[in-house]
Short mmCIF file of C-alpha atoms in Angstrom, two decimals:
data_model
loop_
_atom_site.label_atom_id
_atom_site.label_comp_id
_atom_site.label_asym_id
_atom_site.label_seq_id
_atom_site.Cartn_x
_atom_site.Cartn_y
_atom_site.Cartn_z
CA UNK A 13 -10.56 2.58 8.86
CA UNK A 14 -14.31 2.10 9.79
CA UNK A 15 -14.55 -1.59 9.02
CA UNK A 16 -17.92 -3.51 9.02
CA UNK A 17 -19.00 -7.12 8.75
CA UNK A 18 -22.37 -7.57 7.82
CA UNK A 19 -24.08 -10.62 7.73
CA UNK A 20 -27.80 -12.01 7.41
CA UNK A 21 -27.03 -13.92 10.60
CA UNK A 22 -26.13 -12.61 13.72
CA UNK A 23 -23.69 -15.25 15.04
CA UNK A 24 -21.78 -15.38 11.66
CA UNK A 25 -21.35 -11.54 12.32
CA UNK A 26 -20.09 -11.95 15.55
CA UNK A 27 -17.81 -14.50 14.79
CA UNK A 28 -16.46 -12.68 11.85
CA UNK A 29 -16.08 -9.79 14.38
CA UNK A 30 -13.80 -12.07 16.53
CA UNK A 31 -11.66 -13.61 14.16
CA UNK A 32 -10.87 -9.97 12.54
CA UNK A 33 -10.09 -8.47 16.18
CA UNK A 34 -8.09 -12.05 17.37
CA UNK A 35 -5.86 -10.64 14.03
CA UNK A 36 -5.65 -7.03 15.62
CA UNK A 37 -8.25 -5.74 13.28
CA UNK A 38 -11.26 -3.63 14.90
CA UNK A 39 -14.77 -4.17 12.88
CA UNK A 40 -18.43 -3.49 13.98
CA UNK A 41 -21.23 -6.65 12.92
CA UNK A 42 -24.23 -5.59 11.81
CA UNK A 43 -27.12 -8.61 11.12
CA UNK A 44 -30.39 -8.59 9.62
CA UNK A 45 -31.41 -6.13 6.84
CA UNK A 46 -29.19 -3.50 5.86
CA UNK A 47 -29.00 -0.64 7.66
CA UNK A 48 -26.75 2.29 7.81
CA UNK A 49 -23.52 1.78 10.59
CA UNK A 50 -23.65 4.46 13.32
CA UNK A 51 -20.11 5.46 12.69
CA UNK A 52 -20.21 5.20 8.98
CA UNK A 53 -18.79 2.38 6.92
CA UNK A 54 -15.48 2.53 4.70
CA UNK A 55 -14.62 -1.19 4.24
CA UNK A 56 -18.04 -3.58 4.19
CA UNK A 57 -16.92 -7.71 4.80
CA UNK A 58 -19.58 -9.86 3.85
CA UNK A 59 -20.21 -12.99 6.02
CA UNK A 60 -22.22 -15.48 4.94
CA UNK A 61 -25.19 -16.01 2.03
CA UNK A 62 -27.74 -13.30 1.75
CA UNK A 63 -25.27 -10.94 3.68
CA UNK A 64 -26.54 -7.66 2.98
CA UNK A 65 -24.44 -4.91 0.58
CA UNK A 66 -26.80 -2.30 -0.54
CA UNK A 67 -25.13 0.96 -0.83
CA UNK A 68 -26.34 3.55 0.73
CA UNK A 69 -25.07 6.86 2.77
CA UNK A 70 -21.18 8.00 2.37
CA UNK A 71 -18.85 6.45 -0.25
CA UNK A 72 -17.94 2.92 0.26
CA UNK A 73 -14.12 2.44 -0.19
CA UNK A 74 -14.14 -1.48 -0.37
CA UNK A 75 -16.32 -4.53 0.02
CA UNK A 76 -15.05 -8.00 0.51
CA UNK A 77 -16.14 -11.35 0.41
CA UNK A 78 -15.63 -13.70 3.87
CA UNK A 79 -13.95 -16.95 2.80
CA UNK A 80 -12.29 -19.89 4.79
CA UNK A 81 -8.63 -20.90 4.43
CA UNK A 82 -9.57 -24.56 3.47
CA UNK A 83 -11.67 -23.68 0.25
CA UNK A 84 -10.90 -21.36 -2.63
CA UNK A 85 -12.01 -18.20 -2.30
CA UNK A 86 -14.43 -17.10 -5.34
CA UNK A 87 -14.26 -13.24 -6.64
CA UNK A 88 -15.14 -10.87 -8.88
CA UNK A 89 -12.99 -8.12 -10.89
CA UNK A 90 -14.14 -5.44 -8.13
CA UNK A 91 -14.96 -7.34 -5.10
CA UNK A 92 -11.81 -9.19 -3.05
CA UNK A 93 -11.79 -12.06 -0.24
CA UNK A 94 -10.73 -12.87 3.10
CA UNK A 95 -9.36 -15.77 4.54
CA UNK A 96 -11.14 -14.98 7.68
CA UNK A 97 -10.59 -18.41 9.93
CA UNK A 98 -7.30 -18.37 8.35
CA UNK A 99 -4.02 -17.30 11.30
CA UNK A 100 -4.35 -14.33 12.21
CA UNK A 101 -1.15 -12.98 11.21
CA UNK A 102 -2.48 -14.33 7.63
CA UNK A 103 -5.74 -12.03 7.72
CA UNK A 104 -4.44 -9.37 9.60
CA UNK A 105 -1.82 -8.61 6.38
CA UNK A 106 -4.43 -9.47 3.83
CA UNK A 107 -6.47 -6.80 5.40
CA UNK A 108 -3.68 -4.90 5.00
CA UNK A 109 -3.21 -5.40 1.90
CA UNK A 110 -6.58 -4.57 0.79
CA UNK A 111 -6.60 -1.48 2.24
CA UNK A 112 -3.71 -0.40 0.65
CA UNK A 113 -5.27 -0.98 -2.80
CA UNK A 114 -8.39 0.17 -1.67
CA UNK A 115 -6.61 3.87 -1.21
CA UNK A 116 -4.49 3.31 -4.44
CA UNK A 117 -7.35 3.17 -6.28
CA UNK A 118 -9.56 5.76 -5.28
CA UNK A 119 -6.81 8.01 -5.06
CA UNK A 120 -6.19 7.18 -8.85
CA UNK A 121 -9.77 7.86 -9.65
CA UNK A 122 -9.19 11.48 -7.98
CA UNK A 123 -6.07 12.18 -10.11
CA UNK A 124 -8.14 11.40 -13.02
CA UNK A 125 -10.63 14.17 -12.37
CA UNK A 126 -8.07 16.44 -11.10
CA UNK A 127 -6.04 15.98 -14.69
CA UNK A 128 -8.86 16.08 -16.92
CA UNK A 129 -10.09 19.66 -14.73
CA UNK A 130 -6.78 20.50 -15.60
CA UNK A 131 -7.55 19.93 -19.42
CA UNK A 132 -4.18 17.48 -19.55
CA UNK A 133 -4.48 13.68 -21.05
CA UNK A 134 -3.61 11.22 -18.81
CA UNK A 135 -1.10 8.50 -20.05
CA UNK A 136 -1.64 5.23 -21.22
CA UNK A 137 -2.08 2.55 -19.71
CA UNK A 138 0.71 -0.85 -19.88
CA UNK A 139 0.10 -3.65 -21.86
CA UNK A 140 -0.97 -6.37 -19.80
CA UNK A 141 1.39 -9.45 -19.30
CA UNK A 142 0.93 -13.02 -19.29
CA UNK A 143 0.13 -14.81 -15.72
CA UNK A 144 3.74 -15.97 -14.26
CA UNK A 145 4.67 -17.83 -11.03
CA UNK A 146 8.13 -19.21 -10.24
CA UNK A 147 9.15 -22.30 -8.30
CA UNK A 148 11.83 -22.86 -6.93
CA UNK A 149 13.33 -26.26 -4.64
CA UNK A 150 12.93 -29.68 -5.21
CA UNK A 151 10.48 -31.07 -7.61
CA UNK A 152 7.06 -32.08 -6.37
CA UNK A 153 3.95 -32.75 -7.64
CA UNK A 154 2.66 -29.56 -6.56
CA UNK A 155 5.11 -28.31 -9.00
CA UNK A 156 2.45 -30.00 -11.52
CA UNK A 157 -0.17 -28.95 -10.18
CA UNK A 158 1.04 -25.35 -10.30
CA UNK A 159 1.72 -25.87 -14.07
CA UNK A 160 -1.27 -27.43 -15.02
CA UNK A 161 -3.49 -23.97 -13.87
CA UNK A 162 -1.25 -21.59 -14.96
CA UNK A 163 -1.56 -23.31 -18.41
CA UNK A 164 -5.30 -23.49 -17.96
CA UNK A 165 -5.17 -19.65 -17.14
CA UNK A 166 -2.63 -18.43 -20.37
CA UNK A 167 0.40 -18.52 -18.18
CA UNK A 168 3.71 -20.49 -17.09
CA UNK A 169 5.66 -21.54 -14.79
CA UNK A 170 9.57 -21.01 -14.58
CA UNK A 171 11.20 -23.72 -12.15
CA UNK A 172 14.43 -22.78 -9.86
CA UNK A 173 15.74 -26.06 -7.87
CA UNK A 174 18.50 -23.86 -6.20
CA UNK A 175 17.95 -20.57 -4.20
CA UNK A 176 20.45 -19.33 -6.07
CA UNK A 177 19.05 -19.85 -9.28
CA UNK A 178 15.75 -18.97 -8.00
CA UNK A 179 17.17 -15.26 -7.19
CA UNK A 180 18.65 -14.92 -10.33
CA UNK A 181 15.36 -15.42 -11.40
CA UNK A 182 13.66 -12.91 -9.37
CA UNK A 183 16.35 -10.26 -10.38
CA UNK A 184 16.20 -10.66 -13.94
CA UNK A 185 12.70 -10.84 -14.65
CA UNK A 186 9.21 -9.82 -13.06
CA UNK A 187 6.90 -12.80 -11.71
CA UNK A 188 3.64 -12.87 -9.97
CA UNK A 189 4.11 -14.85 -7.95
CA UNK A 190 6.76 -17.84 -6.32
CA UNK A 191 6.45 -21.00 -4.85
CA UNK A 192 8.70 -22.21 -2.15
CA UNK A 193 9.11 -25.87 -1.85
CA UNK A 194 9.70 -26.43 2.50
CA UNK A 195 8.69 -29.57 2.45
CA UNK A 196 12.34 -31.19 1.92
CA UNK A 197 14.49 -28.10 2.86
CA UNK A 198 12.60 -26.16 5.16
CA UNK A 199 15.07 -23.85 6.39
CA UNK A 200 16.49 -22.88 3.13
CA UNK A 201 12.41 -22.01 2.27
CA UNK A 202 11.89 -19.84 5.07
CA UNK A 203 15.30 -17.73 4.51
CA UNK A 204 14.20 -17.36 1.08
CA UNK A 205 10.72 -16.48 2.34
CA UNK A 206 12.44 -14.04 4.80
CA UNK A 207 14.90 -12.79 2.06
CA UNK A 208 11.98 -11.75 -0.13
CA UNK A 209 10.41 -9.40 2.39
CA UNK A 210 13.54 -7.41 2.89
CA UNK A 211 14.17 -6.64 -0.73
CA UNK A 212 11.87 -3.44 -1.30
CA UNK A 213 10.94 -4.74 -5.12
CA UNK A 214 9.95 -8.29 -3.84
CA UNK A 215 8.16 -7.19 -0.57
CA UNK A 216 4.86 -7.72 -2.02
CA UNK A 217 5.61 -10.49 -4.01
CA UNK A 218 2.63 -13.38 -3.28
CA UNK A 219 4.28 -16.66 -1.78
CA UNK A 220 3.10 -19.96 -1.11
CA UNK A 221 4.95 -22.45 0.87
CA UNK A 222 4.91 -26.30 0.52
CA UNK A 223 5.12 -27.67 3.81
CA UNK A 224 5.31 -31.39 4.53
CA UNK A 225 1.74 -32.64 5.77
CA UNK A 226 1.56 -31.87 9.86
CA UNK A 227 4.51 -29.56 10.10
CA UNK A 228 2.95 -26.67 11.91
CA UNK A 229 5.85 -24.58 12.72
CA UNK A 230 7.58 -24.54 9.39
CA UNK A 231 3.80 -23.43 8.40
CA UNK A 232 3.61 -20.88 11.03
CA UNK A 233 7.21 -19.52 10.38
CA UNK A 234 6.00 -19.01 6.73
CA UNK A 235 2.92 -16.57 7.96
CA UNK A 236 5.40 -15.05 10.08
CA UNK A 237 7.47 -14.34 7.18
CA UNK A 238 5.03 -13.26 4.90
CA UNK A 239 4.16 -16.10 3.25
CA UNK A 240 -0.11 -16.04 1.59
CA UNK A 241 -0.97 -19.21 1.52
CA UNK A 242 0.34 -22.51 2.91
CA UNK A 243 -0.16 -26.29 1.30
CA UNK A 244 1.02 -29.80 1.66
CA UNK A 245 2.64 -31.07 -0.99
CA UNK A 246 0.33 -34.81 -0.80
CA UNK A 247 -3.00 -32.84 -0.90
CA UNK A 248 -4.93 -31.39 -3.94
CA UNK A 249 -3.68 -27.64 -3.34
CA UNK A 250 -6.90 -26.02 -4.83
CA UNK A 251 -7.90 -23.82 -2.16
CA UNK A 252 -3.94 -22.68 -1.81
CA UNK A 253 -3.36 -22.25 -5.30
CA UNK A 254 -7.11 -20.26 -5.03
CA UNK A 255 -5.82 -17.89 -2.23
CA UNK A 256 -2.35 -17.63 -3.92
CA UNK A 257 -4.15 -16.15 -7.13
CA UNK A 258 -6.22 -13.69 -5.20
CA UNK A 259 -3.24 -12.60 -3.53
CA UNK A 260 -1.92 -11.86 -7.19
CA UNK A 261 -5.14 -10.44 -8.26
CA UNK A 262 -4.57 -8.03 -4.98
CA UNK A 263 -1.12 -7.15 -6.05
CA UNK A 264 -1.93 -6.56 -9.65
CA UNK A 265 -4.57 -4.48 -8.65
CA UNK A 266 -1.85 -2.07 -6.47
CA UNK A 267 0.81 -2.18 -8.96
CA UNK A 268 -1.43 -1.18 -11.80
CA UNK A 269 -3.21 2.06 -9.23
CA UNK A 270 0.39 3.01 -8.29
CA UNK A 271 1.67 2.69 -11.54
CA UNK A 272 -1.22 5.34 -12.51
CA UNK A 273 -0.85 7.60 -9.45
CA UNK A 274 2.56 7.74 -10.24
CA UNK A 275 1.64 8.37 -13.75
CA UNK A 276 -0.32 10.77 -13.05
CA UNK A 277 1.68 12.88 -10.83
CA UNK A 278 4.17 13.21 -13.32
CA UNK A 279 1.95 14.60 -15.78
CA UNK A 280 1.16 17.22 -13.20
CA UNK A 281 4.30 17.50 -11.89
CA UNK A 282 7.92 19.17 -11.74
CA UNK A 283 10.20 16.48 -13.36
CA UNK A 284 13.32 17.67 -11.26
CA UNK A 285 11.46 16.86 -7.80
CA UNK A 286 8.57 14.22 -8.69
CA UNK A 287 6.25 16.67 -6.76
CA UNK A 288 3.54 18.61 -8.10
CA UNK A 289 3.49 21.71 -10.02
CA UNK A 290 1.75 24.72 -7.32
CA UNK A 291 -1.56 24.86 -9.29
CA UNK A 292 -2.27 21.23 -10.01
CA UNK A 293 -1.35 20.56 -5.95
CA UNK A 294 -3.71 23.31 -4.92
CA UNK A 295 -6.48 22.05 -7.48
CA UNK A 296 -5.98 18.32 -6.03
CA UNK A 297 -5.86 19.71 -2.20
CA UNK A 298 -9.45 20.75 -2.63
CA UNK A 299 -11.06 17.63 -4.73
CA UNK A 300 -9.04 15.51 -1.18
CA UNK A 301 -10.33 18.00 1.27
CA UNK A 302 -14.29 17.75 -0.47
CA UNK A 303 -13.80 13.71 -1.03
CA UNK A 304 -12.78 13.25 2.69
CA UNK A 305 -15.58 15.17 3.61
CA UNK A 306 -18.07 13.40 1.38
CA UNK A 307 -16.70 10.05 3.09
CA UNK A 308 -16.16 11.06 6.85
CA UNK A 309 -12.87 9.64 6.31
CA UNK A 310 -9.14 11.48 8.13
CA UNK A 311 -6.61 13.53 5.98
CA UNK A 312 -3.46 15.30 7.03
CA UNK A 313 -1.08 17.41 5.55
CA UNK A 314 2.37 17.91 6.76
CA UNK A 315 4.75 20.84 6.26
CA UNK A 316 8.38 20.86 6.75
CA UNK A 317 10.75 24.06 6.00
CA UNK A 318 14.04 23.05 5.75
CA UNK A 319 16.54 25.76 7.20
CA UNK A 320 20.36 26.05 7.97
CA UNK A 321 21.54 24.91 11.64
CA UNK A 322 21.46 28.45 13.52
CA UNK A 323 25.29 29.33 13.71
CA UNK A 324 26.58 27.35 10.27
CA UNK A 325 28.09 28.77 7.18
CA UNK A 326 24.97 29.76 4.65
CA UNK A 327 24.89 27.98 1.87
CA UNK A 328 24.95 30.17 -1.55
CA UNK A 329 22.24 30.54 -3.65
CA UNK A 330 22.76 27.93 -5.96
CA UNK A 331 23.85 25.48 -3.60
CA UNK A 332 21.03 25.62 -1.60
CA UNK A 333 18.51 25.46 -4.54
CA UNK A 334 20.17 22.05 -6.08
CA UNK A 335 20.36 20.94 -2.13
CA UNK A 336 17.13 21.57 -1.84
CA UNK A 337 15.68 20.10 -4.79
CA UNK A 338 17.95 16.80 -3.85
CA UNK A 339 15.69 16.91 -0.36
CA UNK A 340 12.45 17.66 -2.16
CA UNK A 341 13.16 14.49 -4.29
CA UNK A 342 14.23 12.57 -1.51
CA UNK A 343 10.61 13.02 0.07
CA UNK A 344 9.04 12.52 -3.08
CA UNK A 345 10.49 8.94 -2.68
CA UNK A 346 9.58 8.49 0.82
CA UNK A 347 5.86 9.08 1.29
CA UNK A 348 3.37 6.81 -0.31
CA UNK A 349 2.63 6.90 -3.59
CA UNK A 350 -0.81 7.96 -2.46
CA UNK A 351 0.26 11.07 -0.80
CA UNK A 352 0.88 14.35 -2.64
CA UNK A 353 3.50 16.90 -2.93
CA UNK A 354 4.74 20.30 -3.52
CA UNK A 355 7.63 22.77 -2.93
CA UNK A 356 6.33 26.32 -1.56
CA UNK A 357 9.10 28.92 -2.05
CA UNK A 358 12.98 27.60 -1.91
CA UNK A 359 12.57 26.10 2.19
CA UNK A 360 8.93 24.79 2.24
CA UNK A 361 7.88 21.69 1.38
CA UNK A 362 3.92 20.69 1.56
CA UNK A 363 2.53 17.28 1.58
CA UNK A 364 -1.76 16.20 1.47
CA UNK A 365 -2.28 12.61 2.60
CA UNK A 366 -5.31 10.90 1.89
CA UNK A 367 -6.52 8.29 4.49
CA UNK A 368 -4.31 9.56 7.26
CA UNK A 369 -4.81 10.18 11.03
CA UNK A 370 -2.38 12.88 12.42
CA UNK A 371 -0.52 10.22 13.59
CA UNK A 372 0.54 8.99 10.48
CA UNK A 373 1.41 12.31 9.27
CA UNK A 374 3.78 12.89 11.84
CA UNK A 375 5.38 9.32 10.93
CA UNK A 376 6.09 10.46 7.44
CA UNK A 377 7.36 13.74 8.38
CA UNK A 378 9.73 12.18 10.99
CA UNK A 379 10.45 9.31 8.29
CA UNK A 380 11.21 12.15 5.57
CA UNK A 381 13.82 14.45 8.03
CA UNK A 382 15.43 11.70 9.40
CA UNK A 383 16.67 10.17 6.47
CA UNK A 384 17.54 13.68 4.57
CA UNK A 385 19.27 14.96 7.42
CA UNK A 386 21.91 12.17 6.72
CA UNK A 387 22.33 13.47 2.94
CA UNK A 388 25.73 14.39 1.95
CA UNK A 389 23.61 17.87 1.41
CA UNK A 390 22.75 18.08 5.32
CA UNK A 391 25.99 16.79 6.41
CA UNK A 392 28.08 19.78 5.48
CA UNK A 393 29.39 18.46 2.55
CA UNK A 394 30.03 20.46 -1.04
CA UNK A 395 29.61 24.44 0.96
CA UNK A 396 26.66 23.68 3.11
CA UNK A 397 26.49 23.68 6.48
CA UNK A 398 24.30 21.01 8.79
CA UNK A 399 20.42 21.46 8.23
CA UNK A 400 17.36 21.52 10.71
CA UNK A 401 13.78 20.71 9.60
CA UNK A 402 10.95 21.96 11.15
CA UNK A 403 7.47 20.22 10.78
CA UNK A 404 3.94 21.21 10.92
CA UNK A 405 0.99 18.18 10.88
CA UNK A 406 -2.57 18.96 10.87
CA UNK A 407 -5.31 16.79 10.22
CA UNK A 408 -8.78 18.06 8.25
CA UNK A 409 -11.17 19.87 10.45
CA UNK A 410 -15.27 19.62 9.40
CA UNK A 411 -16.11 22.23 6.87
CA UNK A 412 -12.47 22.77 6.20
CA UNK A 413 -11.63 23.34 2.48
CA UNK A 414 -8.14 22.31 1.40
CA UNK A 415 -6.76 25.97 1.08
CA UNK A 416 -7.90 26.72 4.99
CA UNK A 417 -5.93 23.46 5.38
CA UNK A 418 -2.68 24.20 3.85
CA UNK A 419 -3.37 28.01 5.42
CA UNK A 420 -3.42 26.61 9.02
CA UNK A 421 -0.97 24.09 8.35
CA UNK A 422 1.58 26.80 6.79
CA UNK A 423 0.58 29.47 10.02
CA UNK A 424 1.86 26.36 12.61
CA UNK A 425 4.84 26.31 11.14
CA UNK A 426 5.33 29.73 11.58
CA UNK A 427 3.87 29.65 15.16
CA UNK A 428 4.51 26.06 16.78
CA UNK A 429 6.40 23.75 14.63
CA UNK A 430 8.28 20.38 15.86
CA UNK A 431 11.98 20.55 15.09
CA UNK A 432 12.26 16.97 14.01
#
């Protein structure tokens, strides 16, 4: 991504620019008066007052706000912050983050126009629900604290002073959010903290950790384990509770754009795979291919043919069409929920993904034969013998339309492809 800080400043640009590359994040500073960034611009960070954000040139995919870790940060519905003096393990995943919804969302704005070309009504949207954090460990008065702005905001606050209780919680019923109290058990906080990014459903789940007052390496263990925010449990937590909330804002924002992509492809899509239907993928492989262009921003597309191992029993007819459709599902479940699918024929299988350097399409193709290649299907079992996928990647080329792209990319697999 082509990220820019802009400021009316120059120092405050360059030391925006430092704290985003001390976090592993690359970004050009541009001071003064707007003017257009040589490389083009897809996210714009804002440093400082009278930071300049007219619009101007290709699309902008996001702009956000530059805010410190010790105050909370202040937003609007479209714009999102930074906690840019925050650790740099903190900003480098709320960067992250951000560009993850940033992609969500335009990509849901594309589906959109590609469904209502397509003359079909796109569904309805969920009903929103009610603001809800849970705590869980030993009471505090941050517990309080946590409960009187929820309240103030329309929601509540469910309280867990086991782990155990706390992940029956989490299991049973969604939140936006948890609390983890380290400040009197601080291993049992960081195992939960840990525990919560290796359950897929909870990964994204916004955390803050009460630490006691000077315990730096229960508060960096927390960033390490994903934690968003960090307090003490004797000081006002305003700012933490502030960045807590924007990471919910964040995540609210990605569920609700995946929730519609995925929405969306199923309206224009085969049921039996979760990929799209051949005319709806070709219409949508254009609107990427002119978008990407319009922006200056990388798309791939990967194709994989799935084949029999040369000198193992053919499968028949039937049971390579169900074992195939298993394997098209399967990678319907394994690329992003930006990405987009489609079976060509009874071996191909075509995937266009937006925002994505070559390198990241060959990531997802490896990702996609490696796990179906240990499928019951591709193991031999039920009359089939062992399978072998072979893989195409190709990234856009200027001027390319998206049917030259799937063209070339279908004509490599013929001519060069990677067995994976």
């Amino acid at each position: 991504m082509r990220i820019v800080v802009r400021a009316a400043d120059a120092r405050l640009a360059r030391d925006a620019q430092e704290m985003l590359a001390n976090a592993g994040v690359s970004a050009t500073a541009l001071a003064g008066p707007y003017r257009a960034a040589p490389d083009g611009e897809d996210i714009r960070i804002l440093a400082g007052e009278g930071a300049p954000h007219e619009v101007a040139g290709s699309p902008l995919l996001l702009s956000l706000t530059a805010g410190r870790i010790d105050t909370a940060p202040a937003t609007g519905a479209e714009t999102g912050a930074l906690a840019l003096n925050g650790p740099p393990k903190l900003l480098a995943a709320q960067m992250e983050s951000w560009t993850r919804v940033a992609i969500a969302e335009e990509e849901r704005a594309r589906r959109l126009a590609t469904a209502e070309v397509m003359g079909l009504t796109p569904p309805k949207q969920p009903e929103p629900h009610k603001l809800k954090a849970l705590y869980i460990g030993a009471p505090s008065s941050a517990f309080l604290a946590l409960e009187r702005t929820l309240a103030d905001q329309g929601g509540l606050v469910a309280a867990a002073f086991t782990s155990y209780t706390g992940f029956d919680h989490l299991h049973d019923e969604p939140f936006d959010a948890v609390v983890l109290n380290a400040a009197q058990d601080p291993s049992t906080a960081l195992s939960l903290c840990s525990a919560l990014r290796r359950n897929a459903s909870l990964y994204h789940l916004p955390t803050l950790v009460l630490t006691k007052p000077g315990d730096a390496a229960t508060a960096a263990s927390a960033i390490d384990r994903g934690a968003s925010a960090i307090s003490t449990t004797i000081t006002p937590c305003e700012a933490s509770l502030g960045w807590l909330f924007e990471a919910v804002r964040r995540e609210r924002r990605r569920r609700a754009a995946e929730h519609d992509m995925r929405a969306l492809r199923d309206v224009m899509g085969d049921p039996r795979t979760g990929l799209w239907l051949r005319d709806a993928f070709n219409n949508h492989v254009a609107r990427l291919a002119a978008d990407h262009h319009a922006s200056g921003r990388p798309m791939s597309m990967v194709v994989l043919r799935v084949t029999p191992a040369i000198g193992a029993r053919e499968p028949s007819p039937e049971i390579w069409r169900k074992g195939f459709g298993e394997i098209a599902s399967l990678a319907a479940r394994l690329m992003r929920d930006a990405d987009s699918g489609v079976t060509l024929g009874h071996d191909l299988i075509a995937l266009a993904l937006p925002a994505a350097r070559l390198r990241n399409a060959k990531r997802t193709a490896e990702r996609i034969a490696s796990v179906a290649e240990c499928t019951a299907f591709a193991s031999g079992e039920g009359g089939a013998g062992p399978l072998v996928f072979e893989q195409s990647v190709v990234e856009l080329q200027p001027g390319e339309s998206g049917s030259a792209m799937m063209a070339r990319a279908l004509r490599a697999i013929e001519v060069e492809s990677i067995p994976a």
